[in-house]
Amino acid sequence: MTAAHPAAAPAGLSPALTGRVVLWSVVALNVLIVETVFLTADPAKNAVLGFGKWLGLHLALVMILQLVLVARIGWLDRRIGMDRLTSWHRWTGFTLFWLVLLHPTFVLLGYAGEYNSTPLKEFKTLSGQLPVLLGMLAAGIVLVAAGLSVRVARRRLSYEAWHTVHLLLYVAIVFALIHQLTEVSTFTSSPLAEAYWWALWVFALGSLVVGRIVLPLVRNARHQFRVAAVVPEADNVVSVYVTGKHLDKLPARAGQFMIWRFLGHGRWWEANPFSLSAAPDGRTLRLTAKAVGTASARLRTVPVGTRVFAEGPYGAFTALSRTKPATLLIAGGVGITPIRALLEEATGPTTVLYRAATTEQAVLLGELRNLATSRGAQLHVLTGRTGAGTPPNTPFAPENLLALVPDITDRDVYVCGPAAMTDAVLRSLRALKVPAAQVHSERFSLAS
Ligand SMILES: Cc1cc2nc3c(=O)[nH]c(=O)nc-3n(C[C@H](O)[C@H](O)[C@H](O)COP(=O)(O)OP(=O)(O)OC[C@H]3O[C@@H](n4cnc5c(N)ncnc54)[C@H](O)[C@@H]3O)c2cc1C
């Protein structure tokens, strides 16, 4: 990318905090509106049924939030990051699970009380009505998807299998919409309330369609990405260079990632996220991938000229989050990819800590050294097995971090590496009292 980027965010709310404040204020405002409309609407036949309806409204509201969190809205993604947004989506998903159980339970109890029958009888009667049946089917799909998202179940499924089941949730949303159109009376009490409710749905579904379908299609038609070169970096690591048209107009930044699909090479439904391992220069994009499974291993044999369908760029692991003039970049293993790109854009005092088992295994080390020299940055390669030797090798223990970077509390710290390393670094940063707003991490996993 040719445009200059600010070295650090101006004083005031950091972009990450701004994103959070805006998102959660909008959520709070909508909760308030929904409560007001509920309280001013015609009362239900009895209190239990009323509570069931109240739960149903919140269930729909949580569904809307779920869509917004994964709609890949650029403004939110650049400030909060897709990893955090998908993690919130995951946790909100469990709220959805409980609401999906409780809403029909209270509705059935309410009707049973009203008509002096049993919840089971009411279930049989109500399931004979198509809109209610669709609501029940939607609930069933949500329960299955939530069940498969529990960590134990999720680990046993391939990413693609889990994702396919997750796609069924869109069917659940259609069923839930039909259910609401015919069953929900709260918002029909006033034309304004009704307009508000459907505007919320249009916004959520519209954002999703634009963010996940329209924008990727438009970008790929415009840029026509193609593989320009494939360069092995190590036995199990390869860099893929991608060119295309008008790449200077692609709003990509160092530290971001894209979701890549190599057309005609591998299975079309497989799309994998890889960070840009060099700052975008307006002519080429580069990703560097470690072979961990079939798709990443296959990259070594992708032919030059292969058409690429790439979604993104995404992510908040960029200089936009900077709050201080000085930076500490910490990478472990293949987590060097976004760190390498960030170093290219670094301004002000910069230190890089690169953790690898041996210097031979430290991919991109040569170019990292050159970059560090040209940008006047300090580079420390931290090798050896963690815990080995006397005293034990603990490069990211608070005292060791402080010894390497004495002014660490006055820097923005970017961390990307294996989960255990990232957790250890984040713990040490907390122990050293580095303010949370200065700590930025990228995890190579979404929705986990
Ligand atoms: C934001 C982000 C940036 C990344 N950047 C890099 C990078 O620069 N270099 C690098 O080597 N690796 C990177 N990864 C990891 C890389 O995406 C996975 O190693 C790769 O997708 C594995 O695919 P596979 O089919 O080879 O292996 P599999 O065995 O199929 O997958 C291994 C694991 O990778 C994850 N994964 C697979 N496909 C996807 C997907 N479509 N979306 C999310 N997660 C998926 C799942 O957790 C899965 O269990 C990044 C991951 C994320 C989320």
Short mmCIF file of C-alpha atoms and ligand atoms in Angstrom, two decimals:
data_model
loop_
_atom_site.label_atom_id
_atom_site.label_comp_id
_atom_site.label_asym_id
_atom_site.label_seq_id
_atom_site.Cartn_x
_atom_site.Cartn_y
_atom_site.Cartn_z
CA MET A 1 0.00 0.00 0.00
CA THR A 2 1.46 3.30 -0.94
CA ALA A 3 -0.49 5.58 1.37
CA ALA A 4 1.35 6.77 4.47
CA HIS A 5 -0.02 5.59 7.79
CA PRO A 6 0.09 7.52 11.03
CA ALA A 7 2.80 6.34 13.40
CA ALA A 8 0.54 6.41 16.42
CA ALA A 9 -3.09 7.09 17.12
CA PRO A 10 -3.81 10.62 18.31
CA ALA A 11 -4.41 11.19 22.00
CA GLY A 12 -7.89 10.26 23.26
CA LEU A 13 -9.78 7.01 22.91
CA SER A 14 -7.73 4.34 21.15
CA PRO A 15 -9.32 2.87 18.00
CA ALA A 16 -9.82 -0.46 19.80
CA LEU A 17 -11.64 1.25 22.67
CA THR A 18 -13.65 3.42 20.27
CA GLY A 19 -14.78 0.27 18.44
CA ARG A 20 -15.86 -1.40 21.67
CA VAL A 21 -17.59 1.69 23.07
CA VAL A 22 -19.54 2.24 19.84
CA LEU A 23 -20.52 -1.44 19.45
CA TRP A 24 -21.67 -1.98 23.04
CA SER A 25 -23.39 1.43 23.26
CA VAL A 26 -25.42 0.56 20.17
CA VAL A 27 -26.26 -2.83 21.71
CA ALA A 28 -27.29 -1.18 25.01
CA LEU A 29 -29.44 1.37 23.17
CA ASN A 30 -31.25 -1.37 21.29
CA VAL A 31 -31.84 -3.38 24.46
CA LEU A 32 -33.36 -0.23 25.97
CA ILE A 33 -35.64 0.28 22.95
CA VAL A 34 -36.76 -3.36 23.03
CA GLU A 35 -37.57 -3.15 26.77
CA THR A 36 -39.56 0.04 26.22
CA VAL A 37 -41.54 -1.44 23.34
CA PHE A 38 -42.18 -4.62 25.33
CA LEU A 39 -43.43 -2.70 28.37
CA THR A 40 -45.73 -0.48 26.31
CA ALA A 41 -47.16 -3.31 24.15
CA ASP A 42 -50.41 -5.16 25.01
CA PRO A 43 -49.79 -7.49 27.97
CA ALA A 44 -49.65 -11.27 27.42
CA LYS A 45 -52.44 -13.59 28.61
CA ASN A 46 -50.49 -14.43 31.78
CA ALA A 47 -47.15 -13.61 33.42
CA VAL A 48 -45.44 -16.87 32.45
CA LEU A 49 -46.40 -16.45 28.80
CA GLY A 50 -45.30 -12.80 29.01
CA PHE A 51 -41.90 -13.88 30.29
CA GLY A 52 -41.65 -16.44 27.48
CA LYS A 53 -42.38 -13.67 24.95
CA TRP A 54 -39.82 -11.39 26.59
CA LEU A 55 -37.23 -14.16 26.26
CA GLY A 56 -38.23 -14.60 22.61
CA LEU A 57 -37.61 -10.92 21.86
CA HIS A 58 -34.19 -11.10 23.46
CA LEU A 59 -33.50 -14.28 21.56
CA ALA A 60 -34.15 -12.43 18.29
CA LEU A 61 -32.02 -9.50 19.47
CA VAL A 62 -29.11 -11.83 20.29
CA MET A 63 -29.51 -13.43 16.84
CA ILE A 64 -29.19 -9.98 15.28
CA LEU A 65 -26.07 -9.29 17.35
CA GLN A 66 -24.64 -12.67 16.30
CA LEU A 67 -25.02 -11.70 12.64
CA VAL A 68 -23.45 -8.28 13.15
CA LEU A 69 -20.44 -9.80 14.93
CA VAL A 70 -19.60 -12.05 11.97
CA ALA A 71 -20.73 -9.70 9.19
CA ARG A 72 -17.11 -8.55 8.71
CA ILE A 73 -18.09 -4.88 8.99
CA GLY A 74 -14.82 -3.17 8.04
CA TRP A 75 -15.06 -0.37 10.60
CA LEU A 76 -15.45 -2.83 13.49
CA ASP A 77 -12.95 -5.35 12.12
CA ARG A 78 -10.16 -2.78 11.79
CA ARG A 79 -10.68 -1.61 15.38
CA ILE A 80 -11.61 -4.77 17.25
CA GLY A 81 -10.24 -7.55 15.05
CA MET A 82 -11.93 -10.63 13.64
CA ASP A 83 -10.46 -12.94 16.31
CA ARG A 84 -12.10 -10.95 19.11
CA LEU A 85 -15.36 -10.43 17.19
CA THR A 86 -15.65 -14.17 16.47
CA SER A 87 -14.79 -14.93 20.09
CA TRP A 88 -17.63 -12.65 21.24
CA HIS A 89 -19.85 -14.34 18.63
CA ARG A 90 -18.95 -17.68 20.22
CA TRP A 91 -19.80 -16.54 23.74
CA THR A 92 -23.00 -14.80 22.64
CA GLY A 93 -23.83 -18.10 20.92
CA PHE A 94 -24.02 -19.78 24.31
CA THR A 95 -26.46 -17.07 25.50
CA LEU A 96 -28.49 -17.87 22.40
CA PHE A 97 -28.43 -21.55 23.39
CA TRP A 98 -30.03 -20.83 26.76
CA LEU A 99 -32.58 -18.43 25.31
CA VAL A 100 -33.52 -21.04 22.70
CA LEU A 101 -34.20 -23.51 25.51
CA LEU A 102 -35.99 -21.10 27.82
CA HIS A 103 -38.20 -19.19 25.35
CA PRO A 104 -40.27 -22.21 24.19
CA THR A 105 -40.27 -23.70 27.71
CA PHE A 106 -41.95 -20.63 29.20
CA VAL A 107 -44.29 -20.21 26.24
CA LEU A 108 -45.46 -23.83 26.62
CA LEU A 109 -45.80 -23.44 30.40
CA GLY A 110 -47.74 -20.21 29.85
CA TYR A 111 -50.20 -21.79 27.40
CA ALA A 112 -50.54 -24.89 29.59
CA GLY A 113 -51.46 -22.67 32.56
CA GLU A 114 -53.86 -20.61 30.45
CA TYR A 115 -55.75 -23.58 28.99
CA ASN A 116 -55.43 -25.89 31.97
CA SER A 117 -53.48 -28.47 30.00
CA THR A 118 -49.89 -29.80 30.02
CA PRO A 119 -46.78 -28.40 28.25
CA LEU A 120 -46.58 -31.64 26.22
CA LYS A 121 -50.17 -31.25 24.98
CA GLU A 122 -49.47 -27.62 24.10
CA PHE A 123 -46.31 -28.71 22.29
CA LYS A 124 -48.33 -31.13 20.14
CA THR A 125 -51.02 -28.53 19.40
CA LEU A 126 -48.58 -25.72 18.62
CA SER A 127 -46.29 -27.85 16.44
CA GLY A 128 -49.29 -28.35 14.14
CA GLN A 129 -49.05 -24.67 13.21
CA LEU A 130 -46.41 -24.09 10.51
CA PRO A 131 -44.89 -20.82 11.88
CA VAL A 132 -44.47 -22.39 15.32
CA LEU A 133 -43.06 -25.56 13.81
CA LEU A 134 -40.51 -23.46 11.90
CA GLY A 135 -39.58 -21.73 15.16
CA MET A 136 -39.07 -25.15 16.74
CA LEU A 137 -36.90 -26.31 13.83
CA ALA A 138 -34.83 -23.11 14.08
CA ALA A 139 -34.36 -23.81 17.79
CA GLY A 140 -33.25 -27.38 17.02
CA ILE A 141 -30.62 -26.16 14.54
CA VAL A 142 -29.28 -23.58 17.02
CA LEU A 143 -29.02 -26.26 19.72
CA VAL A 144 -27.07 -28.61 17.42
CA ALA A 145 -24.70 -25.83 16.24
CA ALA A 146 -24.12 -24.63 19.80
CA GLY A 147 -23.51 -28.20 20.97
CA LEU A 148 -20.89 -28.71 18.25
CA SER A 149 -19.20 -25.43 19.19
CA VAL A 150 -18.44 -26.64 22.70
CA ARG A 151 -14.67 -27.04 22.79
CA VAL A 152 -14.63 -30.82 23.28
CA ALA A 153 -16.91 -31.41 20.27
CA ARG A 154 -15.26 -28.69 18.17
CA ARG A 155 -11.81 -30.29 18.53
CA ARG A 156 -13.07 -33.57 17.08
CA LEU A 157 -14.47 -31.97 13.93
CA SER A 158 -12.50 -30.69 10.94
CA TYR A 159 -12.82 -26.94 10.44
CA GLU A 160 -14.85 -27.52 7.25
CA ALA A 161 -17.30 -29.96 8.90
CA TRP A 162 -17.89 -27.58 11.78
CA HIS A 163 -18.30 -24.67 9.36
CA THR A 164 -20.84 -26.56 7.22
CA VAL A 165 -23.01 -27.28 10.26
CA HIS A 166 -22.65 -23.62 11.18
CA LEU A 167 -23.96 -22.62 7.74
CA LEU A 168 -27.23 -24.37 8.63
CA LEU A 169 -27.77 -21.49 11.03
CA TYR A 170 -28.72 -19.35 8.04
CA VAL A 171 -31.62 -21.77 7.47
CA ALA A 172 -32.47 -21.32 11.16
CA ILE A 173 -32.51 -17.56 10.65
CA VAL A 174 -34.96 -17.84 7.73
CA PHE A 175 -37.22 -20.10 9.84
CA ALA A 176 -36.93 -17.71 12.79
CA LEU A 177 -37.86 -14.75 10.57
CA ILE A 178 -41.02 -16.50 9.31
CA HIS A 179 -41.82 -17.43 12.91
CA GLN A 180 -41.49 -13.78 13.96
CA LEU A 181 -43.44 -12.42 11.01
CA THR A 182 -46.48 -14.46 11.97
CA GLU A 183 -46.14 -14.99 15.71
CA VAL A 184 -44.62 -11.88 17.28
CA SER A 185 -47.22 -9.32 18.30
CA THR A 186 -45.07 -7.04 20.50
CA PHE A 187 -43.74 -4.98 17.61
CA THR A 188 -47.01 -4.76 15.71
CA SER A 189 -48.40 -2.52 18.47
CA SER A 190 -47.19 0.58 16.60
CA PRO A 191 -46.00 1.19 13.02
CA LEU A 192 -42.87 2.90 14.40
CA ALA A 193 -41.97 -0.12 16.54
CA GLU A 194 -42.61 -2.44 13.61
CA ALA A 195 -40.44 -0.33 11.28
CA TYR A 196 -37.66 -0.28 13.90
CA TRP A 197 -37.72 -4.04 14.38
CA TRP A 198 -37.54 -4.88 10.69
CA ALA A 199 -34.91 -2.16 10.11
CA LEU A 200 -32.74 -3.95 12.68
CA TRP A 201 -33.06 -7.20 10.77
CA VAL A 202 -32.42 -5.51 7.41
CA PHE A 203 -29.27 -3.89 8.85
CA ALA A 204 -27.93 -7.16 10.25
CA LEU A 205 -28.71 -9.29 7.19
CA GLY A 206 -27.66 -6.49 4.82
CA SER A 207 -24.28 -6.11 6.59
CA LEU A 208 -23.77 -9.85 6.38
CA VAL A 209 -24.58 -10.07 2.68
CA VAL A 210 -22.42 -7.04 1.85
CA GLY A 211 -19.48 -8.03 4.08
CA ARG A 212 -19.36 -11.72 3.25
CA ILE A 213 -20.64 -11.90 -0.33
CA VAL A 214 -20.88 -8.59 -2.21
CA LEU A 215 -17.59 -7.00 -1.09
CA PRO A 216 -15.46 -10.13 -1.66
CA LEU A 217 -17.03 -10.61 -5.12
CA VAL A 218 -16.48 -6.96 -6.06
CA ARG A 219 -12.88 -6.95 -4.76
CA ASN A 220 -11.97 -10.16 -6.56
CA ALA A 221 -13.56 -8.98 -9.83
CA ARG A 222 -11.61 -5.74 -9.49
CA HIS A 223 -8.21 -7.10 -8.44
CA GLN A 224 -8.16 -10.47 -10.25
CA PHE A 225 -5.58 -11.97 -7.94
CA ARG A 226 -3.11 -14.52 -9.38
CA VAL A 227 -0.16 -16.46 -8.01
CA ALA A 228 3.03 -14.78 -9.22
CA ALA A 229 5.63 -16.95 -7.48
CA VAL A 230 5.99 -19.71 -4.90
CA VAL A 231 9.18 -19.60 -2.84
CA PRO A 232 10.09 -22.31 -0.29
CA GLU A 233 11.37 -20.70 2.92
CA ALA A 234 12.06 -23.95 4.83
CA ASP A 235 11.14 -27.64 4.60
CA ASN A 236 7.63 -26.95 5.81
CA VAL A 237 7.19 -23.23 5.10
CA VAL A 238 6.44 -21.58 1.78
CA SER A 239 5.84 -18.01 0.62
CA VAL A 240 3.25 -17.34 -2.06
CA TYR A 241 3.42 -14.05 -3.96
CA VAL A 242 0.11 -12.83 -5.34
CA THR A 243 -0.33 -10.07 -7.92
CA GLY A 244 -3.44 -8.49 -9.37
CA LYS A 245 -4.90 -5.35 -10.85
CA HIS A 246 -5.09 -2.03 -8.97
CA LEU A 247 -3.52 -3.52 -5.83
CA ASP A 248 -2.65 0.00 -4.74
CA LYS A 249 -6.41 0.50 -4.22
CA LEU A 250 -6.77 -2.54 -1.95
CA PRO A 251 -7.11 -1.15 1.61
CA ALA A 252 -4.58 -3.60 3.08
CA ARG A 253 -2.20 -2.83 5.92
CA ALA A 254 0.80 -4.55 7.38
CA GLY A 255 -0.33 -6.94 10.12
CA GLN A 256 -3.62 -7.85 8.45
CA PHE A 257 -4.62 -11.21 7.01
CA MET A 258 -6.75 -12.43 4.13
CA ILE A 259 -8.74 -15.61 3.64
CA TRP A 260 -7.27 -17.34 0.59
CA ARG A 261 -8.75 -19.80 -1.88
CA PHE A 262 -6.54 -21.09 -4.70
CA LEU A 263 -8.97 -21.87 -7.51
CA GLY A 264 -8.51 -25.21 -9.24
CA HIS A 265 -5.86 -26.17 -6.68
CA GLY A 266 -7.38 -28.17 -3.89
CA ARG A 267 -10.99 -28.20 -2.84
CA TRP A 268 -12.98 -25.08 -3.71
CA TRP A 269 -14.70 -24.99 -0.35
CA GLU A 270 -11.42 -24.77 1.53
CA ALA A 271 -10.43 -21.21 2.35
CA ASN A 272 -7.62 -20.53 4.79
CA PRO A 273 -6.59 -17.39 6.63
CA PHE A 274 -2.95 -16.33 6.23
CA SER A 275 -1.41 -13.03 7.29
CA LEU A 276 0.37 -10.78 4.85
CA SER A 277 4.03 -11.54 5.52
CA ALA A 278 5.22 -8.33 3.86
CA ALA A 279 3.70 -4.86 3.99
CA PRO A 280 1.50 -4.40 0.90
CA ASP A 281 3.40 -2.31 -1.66
CA GLY A 282 0.58 -1.75 -4.16
CA ARG A 283 1.96 -4.36 -6.58
CA THR A 284 2.26 -7.66 -4.71
CA LEU A 285 0.80 -9.39 -1.69
CA ARG A 286 2.74 -12.11 0.07
CA LEU A 287 1.64 -14.84 2.44
CA THR A 288 3.97 -17.26 4.19
CA ALA A 289 2.44 -20.52 5.35
CA LYS A 290 3.61 -23.35 7.54
CA ALA A 291 2.33 -26.78 6.47
CA VAL A 292 0.11 -28.04 9.27
CA GLY A 293 -2.63 -29.78 7.30
CA THR A 294 -3.64 -30.58 3.74
CA ALA A 295 -4.45 -27.08 2.47
CA SER A 296 -1.36 -25.40 3.89
CA ALA A 297 0.89 -28.25 2.71
CA ARG A 298 -0.56 -28.07 -0.80
CA LEU A 299 0.56 -24.44 -1.19
CA ARG A 300 4.06 -25.64 -2.05
CA THR A 301 2.73 -27.01 -5.34
CA VAL A 302 0.35 -24.25 -6.34
CA PRO A 303 1.17 -23.41 -9.98
CA VAL A 304 2.21 -19.87 -10.92
CA GLY A 305 -0.72 -18.17 -12.67
CA THR A 306 -3.37 -19.86 -10.47
CA ARG A 307 -6.38 -17.61 -9.93
CA VAL A 308 -6.88 -16.68 -6.29
CA PHE A 309 -10.12 -15.74 -4.56
CA ALA A 310 -9.10 -13.73 -1.52
CA GLU A 311 -11.40 -12.26 1.13
CA GLY A 312 -10.21 -9.35 3.20
CA PRO A 313 -7.97 -7.72 4.24
CA TYR A 314 -9.11 -8.21 7.82
CA GLY A 315 -7.79 -7.63 11.31
CA ALA A 316 -6.89 -4.99 13.86
CA PHE A 317 -3.29 -6.12 14.37
CA THR A 318 -2.00 -2.99 12.66
CA ALA A 319 -0.33 0.33 13.35
CA LEU A 320 -3.84 1.83 13.63
CA SER A 321 -3.88 0.46 17.19
CA ARG A 322 -0.69 2.22 18.19
CA THR A 323 -0.79 4.51 21.17
CA LYS A 324 2.95 5.12 21.83
CA PRO A 325 5.91 6.22 19.72
CA ALA A 326 7.97 3.12 20.65
CA THR A 327 7.11 -0.46 19.70
CA LEU A 328 8.01 -3.96 20.81
CA LEU A 329 7.24 -6.72 18.30
CA ILE A 330 7.21 -10.29 19.66
CA ALA A 331 6.93 -13.29 17.36
CA GLY A 332 7.10 -17.03 17.85
CA GLY A 333 7.45 -19.56 15.02
CA VAL A 334 5.33 -18.79 11.98
CA GLY A 335 3.76 -15.95 14.00
CA ILE A 336 6.62 -13.98 12.49
CA THR A 337 4.50 -13.31 9.38
CA PRO A 338 2.46 -10.28 10.53
CA ILE A 339 5.36 -9.14 12.75
CA ARG A 340 7.69 -9.10 9.73
CA ALA A 341 5.15 -6.95 7.85
CA LEU A 342 4.71 -4.62 10.84
CA LEU A 343 8.46 -4.13 11.11
CA GLU A 344 8.47 -2.85 7.56
CA GLU A 345 6.10 -0.04 8.59
CA ALA A 346 7.67 0.60 12.01
CA THR A 347 8.52 4.13 13.01
CA GLY A 348 10.15 5.27 16.25
CA PRO A 349 12.26 3.06 18.56
CA THR A 350 11.49 -0.57 17.68
CA THR A 351 12.62 -3.85 19.20
CA VAL A 352 11.83 -7.30 17.78
CA LEU A 353 11.94 -10.48 19.87
CA TYR A 354 11.79 -13.56 17.68
CA ARG A 355 11.34 -16.91 19.45
CA ALA A 356 12.39 -20.05 17.58
CA ALA A 357 13.82 -23.41 18.58
CA THR A 358 17.03 -22.71 16.60
CA THR A 359 18.18 -19.89 14.29
CA GLU A 360 17.94 -22.39 11.38
CA GLN A 361 14.24 -22.81 12.15
CA ALA A 362 13.60 -19.07 12.31
CA VAL A 363 11.89 -18.46 8.97
CA LEU A 364 12.34 -15.13 7.19
CA LEU A 365 15.28 -14.42 9.53
CA GLY A 366 17.52 -13.09 6.75
CA GLU A 367 15.05 -10.47 5.60
CA LEU A 368 14.15 -9.68 9.18
CA ARG A 369 17.80 -8.89 9.91
CA ASN A 370 18.04 -6.67 6.82
CA LEU A 371 14.85 -4.87 7.72
CA ALA A 372 15.95 -4.37 11.33
CA THR A 373 19.21 -2.85 10.13
CA SER A 374 17.55 -0.56 7.59
CA ARG A 375 14.93 0.63 10.12
CA GLY A 376 17.38 0.97 13.03
CA ALA A 377 15.45 -1.63 15.03
CA GLN A 378 16.92 -4.02 17.60
CA LEU A 379 16.43 -7.71 16.84
CA HIS A 380 16.86 -10.48 19.41
CA VAL A 381 16.46 -14.09 18.34
CA LEU A 382 15.55 -16.14 21.39
CA THR A 383 16.40 -19.79 20.87
CA GLY A 384 16.51 -22.97 22.95
CA ARG A 385 13.87 -25.21 24.46
CA THR A 386 11.61 -23.52 27.01
CA GLY A 387 12.44 -24.75 30.51
CA ALA A 388 15.74 -26.35 29.46
CA GLY A 389 19.03 -25.65 31.31
CA THR A 390 19.89 -24.06 34.66
CA PRO A 391 18.46 -21.59 35.29
CA PRO A 392 15.55 -22.73 33.09
CA ASN A 393 15.23 -21.00 29.70
CA THR A 394 12.19 -18.73 30.13
CA PRO A 395 12.70 -15.92 27.62
CA PHE A 396 9.30 -14.37 28.25
CA ALA A 397 9.40 -14.35 32.05
CA PRO A 398 8.73 -10.78 33.27
CA GLU A 399 12.33 -10.20 34.47
CA ASN A 400 13.77 -11.40 31.14
CA LEU A 401 11.43 -9.23 29.10
CA LEU A 402 12.34 -6.26 31.28
CA ALA A 403 16.06 -6.97 30.88
CA LEU A 404 15.71 -6.99 27.09
CA VAL A 405 13.34 -4.02 26.87
CA PRO A 406 13.71 -1.81 29.98
CA ASP A 407 11.13 0.76 28.74
CA ILE A 408 8.55 -1.97 27.95
CA THR A 409 5.74 -0.20 29.85
CA ASP A 410 6.12 2.76 27.56
CA ARG A 411 5.74 0.81 24.32
CA ASP A 412 3.00 -0.71 22.24
CA VAL A 413 3.56 -4.45 22.29
CA TYR A 414 2.46 -6.64 19.36
CA VAL A 415 2.47 -10.40 20.01
CA CYS A 416 1.90 -13.24 17.55
CA GLY A 417 2.94 -16.84 18.11
CA PRO A 418 1.78 -20.23 19.32
CA ALA A 419 -1.08 -20.08 21.84
CA ALA A 420 1.08 -21.13 24.83
CA MET A 421 3.75 -18.54 24.01
CA THR A 422 1.20 -15.79 23.46
CA ASP A 423 -0.46 -16.61 26.80
CA ALA A 424 2.94 -16.56 28.58
CA VAL A 425 3.83 -13.18 27.05
CA LEU A 426 0.43 -11.69 27.91
CA ARG A 427 0.76 -12.91 31.51
CA SER A 428 4.20 -11.30 31.80
CA LEU A 429 2.97 -8.04 30.28
CA ARG A 430 0.20 -7.97 32.89
CA ALA A 431 2.75 -8.68 35.63
CA LEU A 432 4.91 -5.84 34.33
CA LYS A 433 1.81 -3.58 34.32
CA VAL A 434 1.97 -2.74 30.63
CA PRO A 435 -1.38 -0.97 30.09
CA ALA A 436 -3.91 -3.20 28.29
CA ALA A 437 -4.49 -0.54 25.60
CA GLN A 438 -0.82 -0.94 24.56
CA VAL A 439 -1.02 -4.71 24.15
CA HIS A 440 -2.08 -6.13 20.78
CA SER A 441 -2.13 -9.83 19.99
CA GLU A 442 -3.04 -11.89 16.96
CA ARG A 443 -3.97 -15.52 17.42
CA PHE A 444 -3.87 -17.84 14.46
CA SER A 445 -7.29 -19.21 15.30
CA LEU A 446 -10.79 -17.85 14.86
CA ALA A 447 -13.85 -18.64 16.99
CA SER A 448 -11.98 -20.73 19.52
C1 LIG B 1 -5.97 -14.62 11.45
C2 LIG B 1 -5.10 -15.80 11.09
C3 LIG B 1 -3.89 -15.59 10.47
C4 LIG B 1 -3.08 -16.67 10.15
N1 LIG B 1 -1.87 -16.44 9.54
C5 LIG B 1 -1.06 -17.48 9.27
C6 LIG B 1 0.21 -17.27 8.64
O1 LIG B 1 0.58 -16.14 8.31
N2 LIG B 1 1.00 -18.35 8.39
C7 LIG B 1 0.61 -19.63 8.74
O2 LIG B 1 1.35 -20.57 8.49
N3 LIG B 1 -0.60 -19.85 9.34
C8 LIG B 1 -1.43 -18.82 9.59
N4 LIG B 1 -2.66 -19.06 10.18
C9 LIG B 1 -3.04 -20.45 10.48
C10 LIG B 1 -3.58 -21.08 9.19
O3 LIG B 1 -4.80 -20.47 8.82
C11 LIG B 1 -3.87 -22.55 9.43
O4 LIG B 1 -2.67 -23.18 9.77
C12 LIG B 1 -4.39 -23.17 8.16
O5 LIG B 1 -5.64 -22.62 7.82
C13 LIG B 1 -4.48 -24.67 8.36
O6 LIG B 1 -5.22 -25.24 7.29
P1 LIG B 1 -4.95 -26.73 6.81
O7 LIG B 1 -6.10 -27.14 5.97
O8 LIG B 1 -3.60 -26.87 6.23
O9 LIG B 1 -4.93 -27.57 8.13
P2 LIG B 1 -6.14 -28.20 8.92
O10 LIG B 1 -5.61 -29.38 9.62
O11 LIG B 1 -7.34 -28.37 8.05
O12 LIG B 1 -6.45 -27.03 9.94
C14 LIG B 1 -5.70 -26.89 11.11
C15 LIG B 1 -6.41 -25.84 11.96
O13 LIG B 1 -6.33 -24.58 11.29
C16 LIG B 1 -7.52 -23.84 11.50
N5 LIG B 1 -8.19 -23.53 10.23
C17 LIG B 1 -8.25 -24.28 9.13
N6 LIG B 1 -8.97 -23.67 8.17
C18 LIG B 1 -9.38 -22.52 8.72
C19 LIG B 1 -10.20 -21.45 8.27
N7 LIG B 1 -10.71 -21.43 7.04
N8 LIG B 1 -10.43 -20.40 9.10
C20 LIG B 1 -9.94 -20.41 10.35
N9 LIG B 1 -9.15 -21.39 10.84
C21 LIG B 1 -8.90 -22.41 10.05
C22 LIG B 1 -8.44 -24.67 12.36
O14 LIG B 1 -8.27 -24.31 13.72
C23 LIG B 1 -7.92 -26.06 12.13
O15 LIG B 1 -8.21 -26.91 13.20
C24 LIG B 1 -3.49 -17.99 10.47
C25 LIG B 1 -4.72 -18.20 11.08
C26 LIG B 1 -5.53 -17.13 11.38
C27 LIG B 1 -6.85 -17.35 12.02
#
